[in-house]
Short mmCIF file of C-alpha atoms in Angstrom, two decimals:
data_model
loop_
_atom_site.label_atom_id
_atom_site.label_comp_id
_atom_site.label_asym_id
_atom_site.label_seq_id
_atom_site.Cartn_x
_atom_site.Cartn_y
_atom_site.Cartn_z
CA MET Y 1 193.67 82.11 29.96
CA ARG Y 2 194.87 84.04 33.02
CA ASN Y 3 198.01 85.90 34.09
CA GLY Y 4 199.10 86.34 30.47
CA SER Y 5 200.01 82.65 30.12
CA GLU Y 6 198.55 80.16 27.68
CA TRP Y 7 198.92 77.49 30.39
CA VAL Y 8 196.91 79.14 33.22
CA TYR Y 9 193.11 79.15 33.36
CA GLY Y 10 190.62 80.65 35.80
CA PRO Y 11 187.24 79.33 37.01
CA GLY Y 12 184.84 79.22 34.07
CA ASP Y 13 187.49 79.67 31.38
CA LEU Y 14 187.07 76.00 30.42
CA ALA Y 15 183.38 75.57 31.35
CA GLU Y 16 181.33 72.88 29.60
CA ASP Y 17 178.06 70.97 30.19
CA GLY Y 18 177.70 71.74 33.89
CA TRP Y 19 181.42 71.56 34.62
CA GLU Y 20 183.19 74.70 35.84
CA SER Y 21 186.42 73.50 34.20
CA VAL Y 22 187.29 70.74 31.74
CA VAL Y 23 190.91 70.02 30.79
CA ASP Y 24 191.45 67.45 28.05
CA ALA Y 25 193.27 66.82 24.77
CA ARG Y 26 191.24 69.49 22.97
CA ILE Y 27 193.63 72.05 24.48
CA PRO Y 28 196.46 72.53 21.95
CA GLY Y 29 199.65 70.84 23.14
CA TRP Y 30 197.85 68.68 25.72
CA GLN Y 31 197.62 64.89 25.29
CA HIS Y 32 197.71 62.58 28.31
CA THR Y 33 195.86 64.00 31.32
CA GLY Y 34 192.53 65.57 32.13
CA LEU Y 35 190.65 67.29 34.94
CA ARG Y 36 187.01 68.17 35.56
CA VAL Y 37 185.74 70.39 38.38
CA ALA Y 38 182.09 71.02 39.22
CA GLU Y 39 180.00 72.76 41.88
CA LEU Y 40 176.82 70.78 42.59
CA ASP Y 41 173.89 72.25 44.49
CA GLY Y 42 172.18 69.04 45.63
CA SER Y 43 168.81 70.07 44.21
CA ALA Y 44 166.42 67.94 42.17
CA ASP Y 45 167.14 69.82 38.96
CA SER Y 46 170.01 69.57 36.48
CA GLY Y 47 172.39 71.39 38.82
CA ALA Y 48 172.53 68.37 41.11
CA THR Y 49 174.45 65.97 38.83
CA VAL Y 50 177.20 65.79 36.24
CA ALA Y 51 177.85 62.94 33.82
CA LEU Y 52 181.00 61.09 32.75
CA ALA Y 53 180.82 59.27 29.42
CA ALA Y 54 182.50 55.90 28.93
CA GLY Y 55 185.66 56.11 26.85
CA ASP Y 56 189.39 55.46 26.72
CA VAL Y 57 190.09 57.32 29.94
CA GLU Y 58 190.61 56.19 33.54
CA ARG Y 59 189.45 58.47 36.34
CA MET Y 60 189.58 59.18 40.05
CA ILE Y 61 186.74 61.09 41.69
CA VAL Y 62 187.97 63.40 44.47
CA PRO Y 63 185.51 65.32 46.69
CA LEU Y 64 186.90 68.81 47.34
CA ALA Y 65 184.11 69.92 49.69
CA GLY Y 66 180.84 68.15 50.43
CA SER Y 67 179.52 64.62 49.95
CA PHE Y 68 178.54 62.77 46.77
CA THR Y 69 177.00 59.60 45.37
CA VAL Y 70 178.50 58.05 42.25
CA GLU Y 71 176.42 55.72 40.06
CA TYR Y 72 178.69 53.93 37.60
CA ASP Y 73 178.54 51.27 34.87
CA GLU Y 74 181.57 49.13 34.10
CA GLN Y 75 181.53 47.21 30.84
CA GLY Y 76 179.84 43.86 31.37
CA ALA Y 77 178.81 44.61 34.96
CA ALA Y 78 175.63 45.78 36.65
CA THR Y 79 175.24 49.40 37.68
CA ALA Y 80 176.97 50.09 40.99
CA SER Y 81 176.73 52.91 43.51
CA GLN Y 82 179.33 54.39 45.86
CA VAL Y 83 178.80 57.08 48.47
CA LEU Y 84 181.76 59.45 48.97
CA ALA Y 85 181.54 60.98 52.45
CA GLY Y 86 183.94 63.75 51.45
CA ARG Y 87 185.00 66.55 53.79
CA ALA Y 88 184.18 70.11 54.78
CA SER Y 89 186.99 71.63 52.69
CA VAL Y 90 190.28 70.71 51.07
CA PHE Y 91 192.03 71.89 54.25
CA ASP Y 92 190.19 69.33 56.41
CA GLY Y 93 192.45 66.33 55.90
CA PRO Y 94 192.16 63.59 53.27
CA THR Y 95 188.94 62.51 51.61
CA ASP Y 96 187.70 59.15 50.40
CA VAL Y 97 188.10 58.67 46.64
CA LEU Y 98 186.78 56.40 43.89
CA TYR Y 99 188.83 55.06 40.98
CA LEU Y 100 186.99 54.19 37.74
CA GLY Y 101 188.76 52.27 35.01
CA ALA Y 102 188.59 53.07 31.31
CA GLY Y 103 185.31 52.18 29.63
CA THR Y 104 183.23 53.17 32.68
CA SER Y 105 180.40 55.71 32.55
CA ALA Y 106 179.20 57.49 35.68
CA THR Y 107 176.88 60.09 37.14
CA ILE Y 108 177.93 62.16 40.15
CA GLY Y 109 175.30 63.71 42.41
CA GLY Y 110 175.49 65.60 45.68
CA HIS Y 111 176.21 68.98 47.20
CA GLY Y 112 179.59 70.74 47.07
CA ARG Y 113 182.69 70.83 44.90
CA VAL Y 114 184.07 67.73 43.22
CA ALA Y 115 187.07 67.05 40.99
CA VAL Y 116 187.62 64.23 38.52
CA THR Y 117 191.22 63.42 37.57
CA GLU Y 118 191.78 61.66 34.24
CA ALA Y 119 194.42 59.89 32.17
CA VAL Y 120 194.10 58.60 28.61
CA THR Y 121 194.29 54.80 28.24
CA ALA Y 122 192.39 52.01 26.54
CA GLU Y 123 193.52 49.39 29.08
CA ARG Y 124 190.89 48.47 31.66
CA ARG Y 125 191.14 48.25 35.46
CA PRO Y 126 188.31 47.49 37.93
CA ALA Y 127 186.72 50.22 40.02
CA ALA Y 128 188.22 50.67 43.51
CA TYR Y 129 187.15 52.67 46.57
CA LEU Y 130 189.66 54.10 49.05
CA PRO Y 131 188.27 55.37 52.40
CA SER Y 132 189.84 58.47 53.92
CA SER Y 133 191.21 56.41 56.82
CA ALA Y 134 193.37 54.43 54.37
CA VAL Y 135 194.81 57.40 52.43
CA PRO Y 136 198.61 57.56 52.91
CA VAL Y 137 199.35 60.98 54.45
CA GLU Y 138 202.93 62.23 54.22
CA LEU Y 139 204.62 65.23 55.83
CA ARG Y 140 207.33 66.29 53.39
CA GLY Y 141 210.18 68.79 53.50
CA GLY Y 142 211.10 70.87 56.51
CA GLY Y 143 211.05 74.43 57.85
CA GLN Y 144 209.40 76.79 55.38
CA SER Y 145 209.36 73.97 52.84
CA SER Y 146 207.07 71.85 55.03
CA ARG Y 147 203.90 70.55 53.36
CA GLN Y 148 201.36 67.76 53.69
CA VAL Y 149 200.73 65.28 50.87
CA HIS Y 150 197.78 62.91 50.42
CA ASN Y 151 199.07 60.06 48.24
CA PHE Y 152 195.78 58.43 47.22
CA GLY Y 153 196.61 57.98 43.54
CA VAL Y 154 200.36 57.31 43.29
CA PRO Y 155 202.17 54.12 42.23
CA GLY Y 156 202.22 51.78 45.19
CA ALA Y 157 198.87 53.04 46.49
CA LEU Y 158 196.67 52.72 43.38
CA ASP Y 159 196.52 50.06 40.68
CA ALA Y 160 196.08 52.28 37.63
CA VAL Y 161 197.34 52.15 34.06
CA LYS Y 162 198.63 55.69 33.57
CA LEU Y 163 197.01 57.96 36.15
CA ILE Y 164 199.04 59.47 39.01
CA ALA Y 165 197.24 61.84 41.40
CA CYS Y 166 197.80 63.37 44.83
CA GLU Y 167 197.02 66.56 46.73
CA VAL Y 168 199.21 68.95 48.72
CA ILE Y 169 198.50 71.38 51.57
CA THR Y 170 201.01 74.19 52.09
CA PRO Y 171 200.57 76.30 55.26
CA ALA Y 172 200.67 80.10 55.00
CA GLY Y 173 204.14 81.44 54.22
CA ASN Y 174 205.57 78.09 53.14
CA TRP Y 175 206.95 76.89 49.80
CA SER Y 176 206.06 73.62 48.06
CA SER Y 177 206.69 72.03 44.67
CA TYR Y 178 210.23 72.94 45.60
CA PRO Y 179 213.06 72.66 44.63
CA PRO Y 180 211.97 73.39 41.06
CA HIS Y 181 212.01 70.13 39.13
CA LYS Y 182 211.04 68.55 35.84
CA HIS Y 183 209.81 65.28 34.37
CA ASP Y 184 209.97 65.81 30.61
CA GLU Y 185 212.61 63.31 29.45
CA HIS Y 186 212.57 59.50 29.28
CA ARG Y 187 215.66 58.37 31.17
CA PRO Y 188 214.98 54.89 32.58
CA GLY Y 189 215.41 54.79 36.34
CA VAL Y 190 216.13 58.52 36.47
CA GLU Y 191 213.31 60.58 34.97
CA SER Y 192 209.91 59.92 33.42
CA ARG Y 193 207.83 61.93 30.96
CA LEU Y 194 204.71 63.27 32.65
CA GLU Y 195 202.28 66.06 31.87
CA GLU Y 196 201.09 67.69 35.07
CA ILE Y 197 197.96 69.62 36.07
CA TYR Y 198 197.79 71.87 39.14
CA TYR Y 199 194.33 72.73 40.46
CA PHE Y 200 194.53 75.38 43.22
CA GLU Y 201 192.47 76.49 46.20
CA THR Y 202 193.44 79.11 48.78
CA ALA Y 203 191.97 80.14 52.14
CA VAL Y 204 192.66 82.38 55.13
CA THR Y 205 195.01 80.41 57.36
CA ARG Y 206 193.57 78.55 60.32
CA GLY Y 207 192.87 80.66 63.38
CA ALA Y 208 193.49 84.00 61.67
CA ASP Y 209 191.15 86.94 62.33
CA ALA Y 210 191.01 88.21 58.76
CA PRO Y 211 188.72 91.01 57.52
CA ALA Y 212 185.85 90.27 55.18
CA GLU Y 213 187.76 91.75 52.24
CA ALA Y 214 190.69 89.31 52.62
CA ALA Y 215 191.57 87.82 49.21
CA PRO Y 216 193.60 84.59 49.60
CA PHE Y 217 196.22 83.92 46.94
CA ALA Y 218 199.43 82.06 46.14
CA VAL Y 219 202.19 82.29 43.53
CA PHE Y 220 203.21 79.62 41.02
CA ALA Y 221 206.09 79.52 38.53
CA THR Y 222 207.47 77.45 35.65
CA TYR Y 223 210.45 77.99 33.33
CA SER Y 224 212.22 76.22 30.46
CA SER Y 225 214.45 73.19 30.94
CA ASP Y 226 215.46 72.96 27.25
CA GLU Y 227 214.71 74.64 23.93
CA ARG Y 228 210.94 74.34 24.46
CA PRO Y 229 209.64 77.66 25.77
CA ILE Y 230 207.44 77.92 28.86
CA ALA Y 231 207.14 80.67 31.45
CA ILE Y 232 204.48 80.98 34.14
CA ASP Y 233 204.77 83.63 36.84
CA ALA Y 234 201.22 83.59 38.13
CA ARG Y 235 199.20 84.78 41.07
CA VAL Y 236 196.66 81.98 41.63
CA GLY Y 237 193.60 81.43 43.80
CA SER Y 238 190.69 79.06 44.26
CA GLY Y 239 189.56 77.42 41.05
CA ASP Y 240 192.63 78.36 39.01
CA ILE Y 241 194.38 75.68 36.95
CA ALA Y 242 197.97 75.59 35.67
CA LEU Y 243 199.15 73.12 33.02
CA VAL Y 244 202.77 71.96 32.86
CA PRO Y 245 203.52 70.18 29.55
CA HIS Y 246 207.29 70.34 30.10
CA GLY Y 247 209.99 72.39 31.83
CA TYR Y 248 210.96 73.12 35.39
CA HIS Y 249 208.03 73.90 37.67
CA GLY Y 250 207.91 75.34 41.14
CA PRO Y 251 207.81 76.87 43.55
CA ALA Y 252 204.18 77.06 44.64
CA VAL Y 253 204.26 79.66 47.40
CA ALA Y 254 201.52 80.24 49.97
CA ALA Y 255 201.34 83.95 50.74
CA PRO Y 256 201.61 84.92 54.43
CA GLY Y 257 198.14 84.73 55.97
CA TYR Y 258 196.80 82.31 53.35
CA ASP Y 259 196.95 78.52 53.13
CA LEU Y 260 197.43 76.84 49.75
CA TYR Y 261 196.00 73.57 48.40
CA TYR Y 262 196.61 71.96 45.06
CA LEU Y 263 195.51 68.77 43.36
CA ASN Y 264 198.08 67.23 40.99
CA VAL Y 265 197.24 65.05 38.00
CA MET Y 266 200.02 63.34 36.03
CA ALA Y 267 200.35 60.88 33.14
CA GLY Y 268 202.60 60.49 30.14
CA PRO Y 269 203.64 58.41 27.13
CA ASP Y 270 206.18 56.13 28.84
CA ALA Y 271 205.31 52.42 29.05
CA GLU Y 272 206.09 52.30 32.76
CA ARG Y 273 203.86 54.20 35.20
CA SER Y 274 206.50 55.88 37.34
CA TRP Y 275 207.01 59.29 38.94
CA LEU Y 276 210.70 60.14 38.55
CA ILE Y 277 211.91 63.73 38.62
CA THR Y 278 215.08 65.76 38.14
CA ASP Y 279 215.73 68.85 40.30
CA ASP Y 280 217.05 72.05 38.82
CA PRO Y 281 220.75 71.56 39.74
CA ALA Y 282 220.94 75.18 40.87
CA HIS Y 283 218.46 74.52 43.68
CA GLY Y 284 218.45 70.81 44.50
CA TRP Y 285 220.91 71.33 47.37
CA VAL Y 286 218.07 72.82 49.45
CA ARG Y 287 216.76 69.31 50.16
CA ARG Y 288 219.77 68.69 52.41
CA THR Y 289 218.64 71.42 54.80
CA TRP Y 290 215.23 69.95 55.59
CA ASP Y 291 216.22 67.56 58.38
CA ALA Y 292 217.93 70.32 60.35
CA ASP Y 293 214.98 72.69 59.86
CA GLY Y 294 212.43 70.23 61.26
CA MET Y 295 208.76 69.87 60.31
CA ASP Y 296 206.41 72.85 60.57
CA ALA Y 297 204.48 72.40 63.85
CA ARG Y 298 201.22 73.47 62.17
CA LEU Y 299 201.13 70.14 60.31
CA PRO Y 300 199.35 67.83 59.90
CA TYR Y 301 196.13 69.56 58.92
CA ALA Y 302 193.30 67.24 59.92
CA SER Y 303 189.57 67.75 59.91
CA THR Y 304 188.30 70.50 62.18
CA ASP Y 305 185.60 67.98 63.10
CA SER Y 306 187.24 65.92 65.83
CA ALA Y 307 185.04 62.94 64.98
CA ALA Y 308 186.22 62.78 61.39
CA SER Y 309 188.72 60.24 60.16
CA THR Y 310 192.02 61.68 58.98
CA GLY Y 311 194.07 58.83 57.56
CA SER Y 312 197.44 57.55 58.75
CA THR Y 313 200.32 60.02 58.83
CA ALA Y 314 203.90 59.27 57.86
CA SER Y 315 206.67 61.71 58.77
CA THR Y 316 209.06 62.32 55.88
CA ASP Y 317 209.00 58.80 54.44
CA THR Y 318 208.43 59.12 50.70
CA THR Y 319 207.14 55.62 50.00
CA ALA Y 320 203.35 55.38 49.83
CA SER Y 321 201.49 52.71 51.72
CA THR Y 322 200.73 49.55 49.72
CA ASP Y 323 198.08 48.04 51.98
CA THR Y 324 195.20 50.19 50.83
CA ILE Y 325 194.25 49.74 47.18
CA ALA Y 326 196.20 46.75 45.88
CA SER Y 327 198.84 47.66 43.32
CA THR Y 328 200.75 45.73 40.70
CA ASP Y 329 203.33 48.52 40.36
CA THR Y 330 206.82 47.77 41.60
CA THR Y 331 208.18 51.30 41.24
CA ALA Y 332 208.73 53.49 44.26
CA SER Y 333 205.71 55.66 44.83
CA THR Y 334 206.95 59.19 45.48
CA GLU Y 335 210.67 58.72 45.99
CA GLY Y 336 212.43 62.01 45.40
CA ALA Y 337 209.14 63.71 44.56
CA PRO Y 338 209.24 67.44 45.37
CA LEU Y 339 205.56 68.32 45.78
#
């Protein structure tokens, strides 16, 4: 627990069996989503791999930095292998990802940092690979609310049962996850019930001549939307995790001089897999200013390796591409989403 909040954890606070962090239903008040983060050293010893047991959980493997090989066993199928080329860092554009349906066991090997997003379900889906060149990349907001979203795991881009996942890059000085919003009530066609995990990384902004003692950070907040108490006012950095079981959440603010990344994991109890949010009515009006402000010229952030693939970029369109991983969802992917 960090920052005096029961919902914020630092690197190592949730360590287990080779994983730096493990979020699952063993945390009191947490039920539907999970996250695992590991640093692998690529050696021949036990530090080179981590294991995922088969169970009633669907997963998406997301390289944060480095490259990995995933050996996996689906029920009734032969062992399969998938190489994830990955990327240099989370600020180097989108990565390729691998979806594994419930009932699949896996071993991940390689060198670098890797995340595994999870959602609880007993319903099975087949494994699916999404190359980085097919990841829907969206530039959202405007002005100091400009951010870049990689929609690899949202409805319309991924055929999953419960899992919703994406990642967001916020340039130094900008605000994201804004306006503050919630998704903690079941109101068909208006709002869905979703737990949400934020995994953060921060770095000195591109091109800056920062001293060796520079300490990148960002700020993240939540507050109550009803009688259920929640209050996060946290300074966060690389490896920190914030859990949002309910309530308004946002903003996530990148401090001047420091870029912010976060990986979002969502799932909930509703029968329909949809991502529908309600803005805090005191702040929702800010959306109307974005068109006039224009997109931050620093975006998009692509790989610093000019030969790397960076995916296709949409401007402010909030509907994810449907020609990558086939989807049976008919709900809009990220319509109205504030990340």
